[in-house]
CSV table of C-alpha atoms in Angstrom, one decimal:
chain,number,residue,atom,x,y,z
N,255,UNK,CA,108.2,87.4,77.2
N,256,UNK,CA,109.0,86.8,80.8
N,257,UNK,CA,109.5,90.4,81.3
N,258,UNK,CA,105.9,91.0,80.0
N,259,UNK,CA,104.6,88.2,82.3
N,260,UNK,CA,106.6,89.9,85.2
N,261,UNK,CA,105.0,92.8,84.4
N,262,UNK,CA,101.2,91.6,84.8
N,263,UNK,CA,102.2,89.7,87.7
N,264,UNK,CA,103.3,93.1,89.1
N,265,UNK,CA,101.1,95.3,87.5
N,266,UNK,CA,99.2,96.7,90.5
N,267,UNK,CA,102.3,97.5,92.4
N,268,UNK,CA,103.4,99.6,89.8
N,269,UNK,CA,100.2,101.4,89.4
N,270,UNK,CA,99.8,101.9,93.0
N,271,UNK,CA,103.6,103.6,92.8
N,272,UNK,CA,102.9,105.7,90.2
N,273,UNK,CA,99.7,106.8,92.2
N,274,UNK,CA,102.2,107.4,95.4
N,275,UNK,CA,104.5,109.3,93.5
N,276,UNK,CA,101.5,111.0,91.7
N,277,UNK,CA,100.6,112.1,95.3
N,278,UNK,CA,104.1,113.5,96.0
N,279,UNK,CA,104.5,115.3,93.3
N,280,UNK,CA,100.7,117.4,93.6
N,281,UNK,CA,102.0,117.6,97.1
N,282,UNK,CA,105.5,119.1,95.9
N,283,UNK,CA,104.7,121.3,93.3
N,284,UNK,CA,101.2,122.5,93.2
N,285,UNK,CA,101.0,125.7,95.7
N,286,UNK,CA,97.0,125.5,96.3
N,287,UNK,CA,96.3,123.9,99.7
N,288,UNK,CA,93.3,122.5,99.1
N,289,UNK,CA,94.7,120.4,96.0
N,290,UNK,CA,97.9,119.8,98.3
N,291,UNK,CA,95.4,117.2,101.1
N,292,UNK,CA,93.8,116.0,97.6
N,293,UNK,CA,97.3,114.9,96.3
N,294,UNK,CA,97.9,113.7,100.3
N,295,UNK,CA,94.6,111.7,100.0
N,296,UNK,CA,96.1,109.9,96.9
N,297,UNK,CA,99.0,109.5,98.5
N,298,UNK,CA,97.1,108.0,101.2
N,299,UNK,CA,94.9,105.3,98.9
N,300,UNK,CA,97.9,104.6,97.3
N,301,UNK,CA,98.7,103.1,100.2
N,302,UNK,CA,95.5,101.1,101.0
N,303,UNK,CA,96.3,99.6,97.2
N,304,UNK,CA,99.8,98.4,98.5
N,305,UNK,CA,98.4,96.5,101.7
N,306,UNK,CA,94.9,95.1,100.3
N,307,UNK,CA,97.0,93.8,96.7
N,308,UNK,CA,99.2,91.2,98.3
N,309,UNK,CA,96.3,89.7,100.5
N,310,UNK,CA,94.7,89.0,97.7
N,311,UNK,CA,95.0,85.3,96.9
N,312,UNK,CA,93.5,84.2,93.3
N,313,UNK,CA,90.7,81.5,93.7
N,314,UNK,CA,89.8,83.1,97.6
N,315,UNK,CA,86.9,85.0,98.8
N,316,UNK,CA,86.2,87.7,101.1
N,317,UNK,CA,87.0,86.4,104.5
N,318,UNK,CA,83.9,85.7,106.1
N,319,UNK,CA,83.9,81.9,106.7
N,320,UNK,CA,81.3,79.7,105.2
N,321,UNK,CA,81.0,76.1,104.5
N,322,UNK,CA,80.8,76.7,101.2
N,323,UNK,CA,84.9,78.1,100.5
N,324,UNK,CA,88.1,76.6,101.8
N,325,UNK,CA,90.5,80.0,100.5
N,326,UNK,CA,90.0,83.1,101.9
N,327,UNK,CA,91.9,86.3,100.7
N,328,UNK,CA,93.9,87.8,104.3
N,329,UNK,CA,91.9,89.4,106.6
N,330,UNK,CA,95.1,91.4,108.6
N,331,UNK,CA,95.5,94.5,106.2
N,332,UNK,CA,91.9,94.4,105.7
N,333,UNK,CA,91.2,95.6,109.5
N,334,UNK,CA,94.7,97.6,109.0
N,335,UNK,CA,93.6,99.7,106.3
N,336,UNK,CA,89.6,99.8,107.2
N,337,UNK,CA,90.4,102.3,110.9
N,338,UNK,CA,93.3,103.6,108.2
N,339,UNK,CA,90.4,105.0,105.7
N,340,UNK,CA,88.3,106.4,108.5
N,341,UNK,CA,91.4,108.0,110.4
N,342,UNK,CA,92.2,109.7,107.0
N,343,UNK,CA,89.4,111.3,106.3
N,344,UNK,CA,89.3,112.8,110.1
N,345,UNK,CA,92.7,114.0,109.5
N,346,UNK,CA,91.7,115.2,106.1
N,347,UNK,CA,89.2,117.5,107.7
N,348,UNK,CA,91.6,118.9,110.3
N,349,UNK,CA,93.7,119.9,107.0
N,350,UNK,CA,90.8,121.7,105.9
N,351,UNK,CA,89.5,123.0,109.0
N,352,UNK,CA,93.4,124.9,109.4
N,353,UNK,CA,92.6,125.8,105.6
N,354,UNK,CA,89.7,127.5,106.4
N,355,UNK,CA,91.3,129.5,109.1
N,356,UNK,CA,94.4,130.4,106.8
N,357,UNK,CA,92.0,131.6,104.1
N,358,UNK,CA,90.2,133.9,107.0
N,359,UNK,CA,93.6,134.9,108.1
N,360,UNK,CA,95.6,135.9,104.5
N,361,UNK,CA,92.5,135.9,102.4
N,362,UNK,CA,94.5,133.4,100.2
N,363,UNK,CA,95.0,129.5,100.2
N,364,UNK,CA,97.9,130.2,97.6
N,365,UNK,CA,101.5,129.2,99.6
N,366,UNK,CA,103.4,131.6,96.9
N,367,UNK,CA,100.8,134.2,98.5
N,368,UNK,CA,101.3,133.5,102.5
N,369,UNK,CA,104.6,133.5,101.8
N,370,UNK,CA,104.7,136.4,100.2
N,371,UNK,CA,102.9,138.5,102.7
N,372,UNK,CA,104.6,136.7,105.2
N,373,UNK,CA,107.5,138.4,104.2
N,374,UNK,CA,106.1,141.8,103.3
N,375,UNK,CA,105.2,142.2,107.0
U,167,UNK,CA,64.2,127.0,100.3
U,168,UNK,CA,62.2,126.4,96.8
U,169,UNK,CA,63.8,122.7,95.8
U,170,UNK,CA,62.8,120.8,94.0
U,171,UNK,CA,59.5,118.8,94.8
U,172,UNK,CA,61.1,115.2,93.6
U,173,UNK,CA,64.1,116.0,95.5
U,174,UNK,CA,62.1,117.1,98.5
U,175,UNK,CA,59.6,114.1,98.2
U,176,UNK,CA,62.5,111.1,97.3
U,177,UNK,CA,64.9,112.0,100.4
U,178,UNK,CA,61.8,112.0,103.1
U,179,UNK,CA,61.0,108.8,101.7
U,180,UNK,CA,64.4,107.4,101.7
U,181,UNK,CA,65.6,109.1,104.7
U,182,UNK,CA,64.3,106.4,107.7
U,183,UNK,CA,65.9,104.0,105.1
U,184,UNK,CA,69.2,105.1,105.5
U,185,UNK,CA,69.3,104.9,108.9
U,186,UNK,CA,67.9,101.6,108.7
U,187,UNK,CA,70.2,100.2,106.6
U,188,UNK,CA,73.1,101.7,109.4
U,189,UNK,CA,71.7,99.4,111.8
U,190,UNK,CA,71.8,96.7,109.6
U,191,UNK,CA,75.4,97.3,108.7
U,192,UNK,CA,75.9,97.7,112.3
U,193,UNK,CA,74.1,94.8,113.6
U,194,UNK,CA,75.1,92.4,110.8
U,195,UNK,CA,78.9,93.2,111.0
U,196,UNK,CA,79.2,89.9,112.2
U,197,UNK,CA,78.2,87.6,109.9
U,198,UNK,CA,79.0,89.8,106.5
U,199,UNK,CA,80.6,93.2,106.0
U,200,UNK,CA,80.0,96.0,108.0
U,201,UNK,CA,80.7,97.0,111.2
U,202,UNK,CA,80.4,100.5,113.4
U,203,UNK,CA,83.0,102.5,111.5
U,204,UNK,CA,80.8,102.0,108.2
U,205,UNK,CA,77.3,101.9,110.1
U,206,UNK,CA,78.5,105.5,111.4
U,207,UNK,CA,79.3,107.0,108.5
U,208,UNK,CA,75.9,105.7,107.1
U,209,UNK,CA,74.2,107.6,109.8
U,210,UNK,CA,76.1,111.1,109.7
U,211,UNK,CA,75.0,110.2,105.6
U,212,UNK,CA,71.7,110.3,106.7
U,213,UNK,CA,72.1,113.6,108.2
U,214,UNK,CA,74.0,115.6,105.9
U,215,UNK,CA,71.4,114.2,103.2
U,216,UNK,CA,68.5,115.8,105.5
U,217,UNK,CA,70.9,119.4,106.0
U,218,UNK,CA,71.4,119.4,102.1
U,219,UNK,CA,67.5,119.0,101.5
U,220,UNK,CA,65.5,120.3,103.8
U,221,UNK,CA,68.4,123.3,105.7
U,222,UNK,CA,70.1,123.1,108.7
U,223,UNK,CA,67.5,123.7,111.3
U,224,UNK,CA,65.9,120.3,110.2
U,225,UNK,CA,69.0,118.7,110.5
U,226,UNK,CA,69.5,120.0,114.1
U,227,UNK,CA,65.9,118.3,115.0
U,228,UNK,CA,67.1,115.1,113.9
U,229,UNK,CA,70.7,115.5,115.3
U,230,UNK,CA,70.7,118.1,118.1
U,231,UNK,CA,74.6,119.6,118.0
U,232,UNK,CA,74.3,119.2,122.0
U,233,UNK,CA,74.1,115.3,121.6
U,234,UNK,CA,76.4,114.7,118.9
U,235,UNK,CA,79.1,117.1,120.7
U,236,UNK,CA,78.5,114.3,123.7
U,237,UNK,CA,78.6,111.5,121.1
U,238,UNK,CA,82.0,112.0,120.2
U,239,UNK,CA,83.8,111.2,123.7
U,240,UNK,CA,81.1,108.9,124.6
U,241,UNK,CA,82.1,106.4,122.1
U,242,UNK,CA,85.5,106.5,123.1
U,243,UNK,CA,84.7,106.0,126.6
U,244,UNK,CA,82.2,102.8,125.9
U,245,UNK,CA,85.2,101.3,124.0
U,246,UNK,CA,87.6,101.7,127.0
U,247,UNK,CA,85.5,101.2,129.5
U,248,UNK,CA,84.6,97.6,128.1
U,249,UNK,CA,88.3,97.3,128.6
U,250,UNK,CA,88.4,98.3,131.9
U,251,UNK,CA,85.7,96.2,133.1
U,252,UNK,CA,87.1,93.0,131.9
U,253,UNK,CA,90.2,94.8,134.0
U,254,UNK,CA,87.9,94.6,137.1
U,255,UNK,CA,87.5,91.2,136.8
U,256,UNK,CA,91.0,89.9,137.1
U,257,UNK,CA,92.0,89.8,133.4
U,258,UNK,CA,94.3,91.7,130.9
U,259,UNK,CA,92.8,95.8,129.2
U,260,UNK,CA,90.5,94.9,126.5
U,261,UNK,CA,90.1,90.7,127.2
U,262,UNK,CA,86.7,90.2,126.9
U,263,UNK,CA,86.5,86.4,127.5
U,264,UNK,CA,85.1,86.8,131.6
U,265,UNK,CA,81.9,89.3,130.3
U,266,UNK,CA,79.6,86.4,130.4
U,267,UNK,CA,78.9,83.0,131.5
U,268,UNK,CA,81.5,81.4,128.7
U,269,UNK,CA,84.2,82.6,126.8
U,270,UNK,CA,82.7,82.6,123.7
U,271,UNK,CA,79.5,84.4,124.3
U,272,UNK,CA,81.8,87.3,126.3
U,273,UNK,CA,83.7,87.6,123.4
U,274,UNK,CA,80.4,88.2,121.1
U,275,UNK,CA,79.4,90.7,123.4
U,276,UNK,CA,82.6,91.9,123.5
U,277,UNK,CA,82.9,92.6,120.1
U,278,UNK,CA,79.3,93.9,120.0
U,279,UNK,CA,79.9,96.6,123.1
U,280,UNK,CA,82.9,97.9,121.5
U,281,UNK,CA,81.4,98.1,117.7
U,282,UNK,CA,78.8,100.1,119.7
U,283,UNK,CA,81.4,102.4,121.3
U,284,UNK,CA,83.0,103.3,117.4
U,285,UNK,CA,79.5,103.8,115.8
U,286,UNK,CA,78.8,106.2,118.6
U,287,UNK,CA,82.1,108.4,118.4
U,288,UNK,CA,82.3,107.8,114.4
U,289,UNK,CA,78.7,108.9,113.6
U,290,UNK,CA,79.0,111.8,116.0
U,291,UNK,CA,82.4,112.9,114.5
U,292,UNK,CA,81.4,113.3,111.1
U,293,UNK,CA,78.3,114.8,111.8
U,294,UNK,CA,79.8,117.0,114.7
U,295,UNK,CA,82.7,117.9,111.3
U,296,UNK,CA,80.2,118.6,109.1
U,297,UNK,CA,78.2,120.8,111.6
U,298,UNK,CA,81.6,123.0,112.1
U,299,UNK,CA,82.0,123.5,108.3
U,300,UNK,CA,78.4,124.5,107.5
U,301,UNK,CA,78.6,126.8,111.0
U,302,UNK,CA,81.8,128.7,109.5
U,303,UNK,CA,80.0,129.6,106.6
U,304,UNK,CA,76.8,131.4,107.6
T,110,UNK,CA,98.2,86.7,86.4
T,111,UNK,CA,96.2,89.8,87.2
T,112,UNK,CA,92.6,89.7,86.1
T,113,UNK,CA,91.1,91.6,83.6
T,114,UNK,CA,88.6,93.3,85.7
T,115,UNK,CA,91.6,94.4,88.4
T,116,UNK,CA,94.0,95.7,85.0
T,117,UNK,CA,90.9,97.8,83.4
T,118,UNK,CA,90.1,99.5,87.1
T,119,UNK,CA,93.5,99.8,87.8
T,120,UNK,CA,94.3,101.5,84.6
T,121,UNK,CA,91.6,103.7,84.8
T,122,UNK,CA,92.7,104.8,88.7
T,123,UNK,CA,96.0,105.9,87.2
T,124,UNK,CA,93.7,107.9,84.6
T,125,UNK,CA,91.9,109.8,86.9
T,126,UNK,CA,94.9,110.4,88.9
T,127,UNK,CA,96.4,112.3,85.9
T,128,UNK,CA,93.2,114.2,85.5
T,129,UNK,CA,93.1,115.4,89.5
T,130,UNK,CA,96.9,116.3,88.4
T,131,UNK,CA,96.2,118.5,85.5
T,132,UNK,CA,92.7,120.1,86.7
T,133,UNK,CA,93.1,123.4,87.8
T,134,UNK,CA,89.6,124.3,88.8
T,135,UNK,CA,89.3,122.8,92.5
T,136,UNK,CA,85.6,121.9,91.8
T,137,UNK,CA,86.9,119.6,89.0
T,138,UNK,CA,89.1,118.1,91.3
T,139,UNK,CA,87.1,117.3,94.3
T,140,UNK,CA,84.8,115.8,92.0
T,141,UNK,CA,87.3,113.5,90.5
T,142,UNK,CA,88.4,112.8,93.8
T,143,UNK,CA,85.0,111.2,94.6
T,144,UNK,CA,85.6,109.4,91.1
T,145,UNK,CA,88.4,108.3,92.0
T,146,UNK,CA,87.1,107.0,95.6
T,147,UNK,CA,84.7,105.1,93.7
T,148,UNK,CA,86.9,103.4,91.2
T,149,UNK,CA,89.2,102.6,94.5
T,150,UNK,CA,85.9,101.0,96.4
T,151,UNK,CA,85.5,99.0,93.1
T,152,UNK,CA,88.9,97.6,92.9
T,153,UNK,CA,89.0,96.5,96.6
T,154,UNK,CA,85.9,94.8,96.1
T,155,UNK,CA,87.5,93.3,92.9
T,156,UNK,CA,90.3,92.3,95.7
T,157,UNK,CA,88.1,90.6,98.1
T,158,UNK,CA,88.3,92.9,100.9
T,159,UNK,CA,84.3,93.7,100.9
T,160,UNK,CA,84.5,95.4,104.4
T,161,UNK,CA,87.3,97.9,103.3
T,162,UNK,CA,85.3,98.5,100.0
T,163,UNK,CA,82.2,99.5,101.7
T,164,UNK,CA,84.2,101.9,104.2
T,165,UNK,CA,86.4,103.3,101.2
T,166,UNK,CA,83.0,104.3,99.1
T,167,UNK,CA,80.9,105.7,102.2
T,168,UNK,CA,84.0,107.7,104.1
T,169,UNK,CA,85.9,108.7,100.8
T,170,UNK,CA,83.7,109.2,98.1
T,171,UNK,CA,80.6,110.7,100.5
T,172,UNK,CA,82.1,112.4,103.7
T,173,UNK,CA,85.2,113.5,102.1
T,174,UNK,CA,83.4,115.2,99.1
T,175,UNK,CA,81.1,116.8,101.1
T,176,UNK,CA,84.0,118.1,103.7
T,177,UNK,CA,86.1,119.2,100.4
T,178,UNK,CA,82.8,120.8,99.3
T,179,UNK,CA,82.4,122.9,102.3
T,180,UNK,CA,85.9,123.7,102.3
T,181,UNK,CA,85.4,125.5,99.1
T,182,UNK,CA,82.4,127.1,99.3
T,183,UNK,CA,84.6,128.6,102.4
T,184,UNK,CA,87.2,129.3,100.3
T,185,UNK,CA,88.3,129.2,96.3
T,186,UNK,CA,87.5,127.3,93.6
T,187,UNK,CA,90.1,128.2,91.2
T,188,UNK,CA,93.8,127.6,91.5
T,189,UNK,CA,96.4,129.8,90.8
T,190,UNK,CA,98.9,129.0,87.6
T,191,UNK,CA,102.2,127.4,89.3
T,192,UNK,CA,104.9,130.0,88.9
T,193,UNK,CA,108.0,127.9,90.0
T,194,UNK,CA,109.5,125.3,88.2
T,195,UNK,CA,107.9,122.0,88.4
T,196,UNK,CA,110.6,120.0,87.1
T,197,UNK,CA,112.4,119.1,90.5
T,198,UNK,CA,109.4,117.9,91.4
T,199,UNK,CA,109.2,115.7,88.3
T,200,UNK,CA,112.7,114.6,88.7
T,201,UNK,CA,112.5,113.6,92.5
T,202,UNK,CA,109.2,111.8,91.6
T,203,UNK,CA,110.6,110.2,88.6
T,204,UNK,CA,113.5,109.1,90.9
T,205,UNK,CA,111.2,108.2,94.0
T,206,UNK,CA,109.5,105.9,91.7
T,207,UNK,CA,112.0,104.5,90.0
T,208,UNK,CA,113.6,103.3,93.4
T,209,UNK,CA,110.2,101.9,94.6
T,210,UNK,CA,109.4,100.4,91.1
T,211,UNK,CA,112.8,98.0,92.0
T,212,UNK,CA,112.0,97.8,95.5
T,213,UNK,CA,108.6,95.7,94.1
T,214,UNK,CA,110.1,93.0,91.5
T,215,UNK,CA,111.3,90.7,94.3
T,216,UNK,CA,108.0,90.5,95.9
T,217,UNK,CA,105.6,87.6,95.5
T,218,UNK,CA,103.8,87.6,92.4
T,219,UNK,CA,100.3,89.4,92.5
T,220,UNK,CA,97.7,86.6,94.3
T,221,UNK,CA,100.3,83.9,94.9
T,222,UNK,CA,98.9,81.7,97.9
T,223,UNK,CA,102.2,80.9,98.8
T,224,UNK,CA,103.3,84.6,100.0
T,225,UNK,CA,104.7,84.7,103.7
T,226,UNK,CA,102.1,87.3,104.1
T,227,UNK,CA,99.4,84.3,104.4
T,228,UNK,CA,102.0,82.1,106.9
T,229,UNK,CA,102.2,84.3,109.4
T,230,UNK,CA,99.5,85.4,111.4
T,231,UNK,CA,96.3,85.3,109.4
T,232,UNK,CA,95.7,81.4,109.0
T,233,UNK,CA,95.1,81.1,113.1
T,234,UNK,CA,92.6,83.9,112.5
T,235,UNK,CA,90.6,82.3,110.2
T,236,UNK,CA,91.1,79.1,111.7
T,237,UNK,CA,89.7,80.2,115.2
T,238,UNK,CA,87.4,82.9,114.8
T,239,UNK,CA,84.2,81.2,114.8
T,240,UNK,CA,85.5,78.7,117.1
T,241,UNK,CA,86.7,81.3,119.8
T,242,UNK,CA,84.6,84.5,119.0
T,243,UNK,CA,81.3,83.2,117.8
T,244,UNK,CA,82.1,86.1,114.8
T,245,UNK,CA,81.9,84.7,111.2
T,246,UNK,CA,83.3,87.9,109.5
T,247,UNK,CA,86.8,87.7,110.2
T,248,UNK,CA,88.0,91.4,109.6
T,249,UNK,CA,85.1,92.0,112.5
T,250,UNK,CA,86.7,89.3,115.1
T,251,UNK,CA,90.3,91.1,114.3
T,252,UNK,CA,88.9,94.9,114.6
T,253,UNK,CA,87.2,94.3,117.2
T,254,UNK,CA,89.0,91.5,119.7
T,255,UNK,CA,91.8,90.0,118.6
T,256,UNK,CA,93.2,93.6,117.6
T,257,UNK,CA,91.6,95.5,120.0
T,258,UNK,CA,93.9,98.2,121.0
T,259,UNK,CA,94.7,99.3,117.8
T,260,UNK,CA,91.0,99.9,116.8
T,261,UNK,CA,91.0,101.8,120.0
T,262,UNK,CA,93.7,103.9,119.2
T,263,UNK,CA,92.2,104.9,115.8
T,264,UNK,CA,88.7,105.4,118.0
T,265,UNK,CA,90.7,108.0,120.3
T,266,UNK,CA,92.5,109.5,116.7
T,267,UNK,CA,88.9,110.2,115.3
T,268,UNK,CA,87.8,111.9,118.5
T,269,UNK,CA,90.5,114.1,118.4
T,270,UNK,CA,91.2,114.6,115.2
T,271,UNK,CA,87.0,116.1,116.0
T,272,UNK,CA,87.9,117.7,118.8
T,273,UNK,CA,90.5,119.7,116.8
T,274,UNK,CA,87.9,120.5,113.9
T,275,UNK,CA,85.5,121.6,116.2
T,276,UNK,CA,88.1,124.0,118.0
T,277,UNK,CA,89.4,125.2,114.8
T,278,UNK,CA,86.1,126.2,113.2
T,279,UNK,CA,83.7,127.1,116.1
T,280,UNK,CA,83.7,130.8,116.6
T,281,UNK,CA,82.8,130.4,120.5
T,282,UNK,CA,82.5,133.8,120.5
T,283,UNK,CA,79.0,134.7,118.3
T,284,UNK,CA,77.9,131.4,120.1
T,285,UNK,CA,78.0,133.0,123.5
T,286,UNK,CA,76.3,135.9,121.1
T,287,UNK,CA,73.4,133.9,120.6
T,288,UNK,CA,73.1,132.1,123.9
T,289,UNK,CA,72.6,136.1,125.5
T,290,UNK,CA,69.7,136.3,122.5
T,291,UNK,CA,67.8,133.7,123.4
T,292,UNK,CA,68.2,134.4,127.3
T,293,UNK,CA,67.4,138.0,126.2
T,294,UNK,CA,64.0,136.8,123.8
T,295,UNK,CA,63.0,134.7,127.3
């Protein structure tokens, strides 16, 4: 019983870790680029999860101050991870940009591929 | 260039809306959320929504490439130039407290300067990154 | 306790994420991405953080489908069967997780008031804001003054991070192509 109530006390950590290492392991094993930044974005929100969880506080509101509320939920990761969203999907589109230009370059986004010809040459 | 006509009809009407609602998100950042990151994005929205619809070359008459290519440093350089005025003026990079007449009102219009200076380089960013991708594949 | 609402979005995040997993056609998968970007946006909002909600379903489920999009209309939109063996992956990801998965049971449970999170900080924040900013929304008072430099970092990351997209892709050769036309049409 305590484990189970451990368990939905920690529930979203666990979710968000199995997101991260969900992340990894596109990142590790799948050899397509383009799913490679998809498994990095997931990675990435995974992330976001693990900061705006544990400024939640239950009974709190969104921190914009009112009369009307005395808890608000913590506003630090909030601005932490808000530039972090927009900063990843910049770097996101560099990834692609440079998988554009590999794709012009070996006519393949495969990495078995590049390296491949990489090594035929 | 043989869309459809609801398609056609629904994002002229909603397009002036979108941008509208930016500056809302923009303006209003201070009292709920929103703020010029989001407002940005809204806006480059607003043009991609216009390329997807009505082709590029409509897109370009909304958002020349010449001004959103200047957008993207010129938001950068509002943001640190705020900082470096309130330099000027005897205090620390970035403290915006001696802007106006008391240290409370600076700090709105602080806050409001540099909010301008992201909206500027975020919406010309993804605009100017969407512009590069559709470019690459004509 | 977790609420309901935060279990049922939370479980169904961890579905999707198995679906991007096992989708091998890369249309599929951008568009579970942007699923997926929506589901997050809900659950933040479920969270309380309203600002980071808004940001999370304009910049990841719109501008990064539409860049992932372009990307593979550039490119492919099938991905190749994986030839090499998966399982170290599976087995470093198992183990990765594992570790973390310990690394979480000492922390404070989820939405506990009393976490040193909320003692550090944050309270002057939402003590003074109004009082010294004029700004009601906190998380704009923070980005914007009392966090200041780091917003301008991330302002000066974006740029670049444009700058390089812009150098990567542009082909400033046909460009100077075209200019010629035009002075050649005058």
């Amino acid at each position: 019983m305590a484990a189970l109530a451990n368990l939905a006390d920690h529930y979203n950590y666990i979710i968000t870790i199995f997101l991260m290492v969900a992340g990894l392991y596109v990142v590790i094993a799948h050899g397509n680029m383009i799913k490679k930044l998809v498994g990095l974005s997931i990675f990435q929100t995974s992330v976001y999860l693990l900061y705006i969880g544990p400024a939640k506080i239950i009974g709190g509101t969104a921190p914009i101050i009112d009369a009307a509320f005395g808890v608000y939920s913590n506003p630090l990761p909030h601005v932490l991870i808000l530039t972090a969203i927009v900063v990843g999907v910049a770097t996101l589109a560099l990834g692609l940009a440079l998988v554009v230009r590999i794709n012009e370059a070996y006519g393949t986004i495969e990495e078995d591929e590049i390296f491949e010809r990489d090594i035929a040459e | 260039m043989s869309l459809d006509l609801i398609i056609r009809v629904g994002t002229k009407l909603i397009l002036p809306f979108i941008l509208l609602f930016a500056l809302y998100v923009q303006f209003h950042g201070d009292f709920g959320p929103g703020g010029g990151f989001q407002a940005g994005v809204i806006a480059a929205g607003m043009v991609i929504l216009a390329a997807i619809t009505f082709g590029m070359d409509a897109a370009k008459r909304i958002a020349p490439p010449r001004l959103v290519e200047f957008m993207v440093p010129l938001g950068v350089l509002i943001y640190a130039g705020t900082g470096v005025v309130a330099l000027l003026m005897g205090r620390n990079f970035l403290d915006y407290s001696v802007l106006g007449h008391d240290p409370v009102h600076a700090r709105e219009l602080g806050i409001f300067l540099v909010e301008a200076g992201v909206l500027v380089t975020v919406s010309g960013t993804m605009t100017a990154l969407f512009y590069a991708f559709v470019e690459r594949g004509r | 306790m977790i609420s309901i609402v935060n279990a049922a979005l939370l479980t169904l995040l961890a579905t999707v994420t198995v679906a991007i997993v096992r989708q091998r056609s890369l249309f599929g998968v951008v568009i579970l991405a942007g699923a997926y970007s929506f589901l997050m946006a809900s659950l933040l909002i479920a969270l309380d953080a309203v600002d980071v909600a808004m940001t999370e379903a304009s910049v990841g489920a719109g501008i990064s489908t539409v860049v992932l999009l372009a990307t593979l209309h550039l490119t492919r939109t099938r991905e190749a069967p994986v030839r090499r063996h998966n399982l170290v992956a599976l087995l470093l990801s198992v183990v990765v997780g594992g570790a973390l998965v310990l690394g979480t049971l000492a922390l404070p449970p989820f939405g506990a008031a009393d976490a040193v999170i909320h003692h550090h900080v944050a309270p002057h924040y939402l003590a003074n804001s109004v009082r010294e900013t004029g700004v009601a929304n906190v998380v704009t008072s923070v980005l914007a003054d009392y966090r200041g430099y780091d917003t301008l970092g991330e302002t000066t990351v974006i740029f670049t991070a444009g700058i390089g997209v812009m150098l990567l892709l542009r082909s400033f050769r046909g460009r100077r192509r075209a200019r010629d036309d035009e002075d050649g049409a005058q």
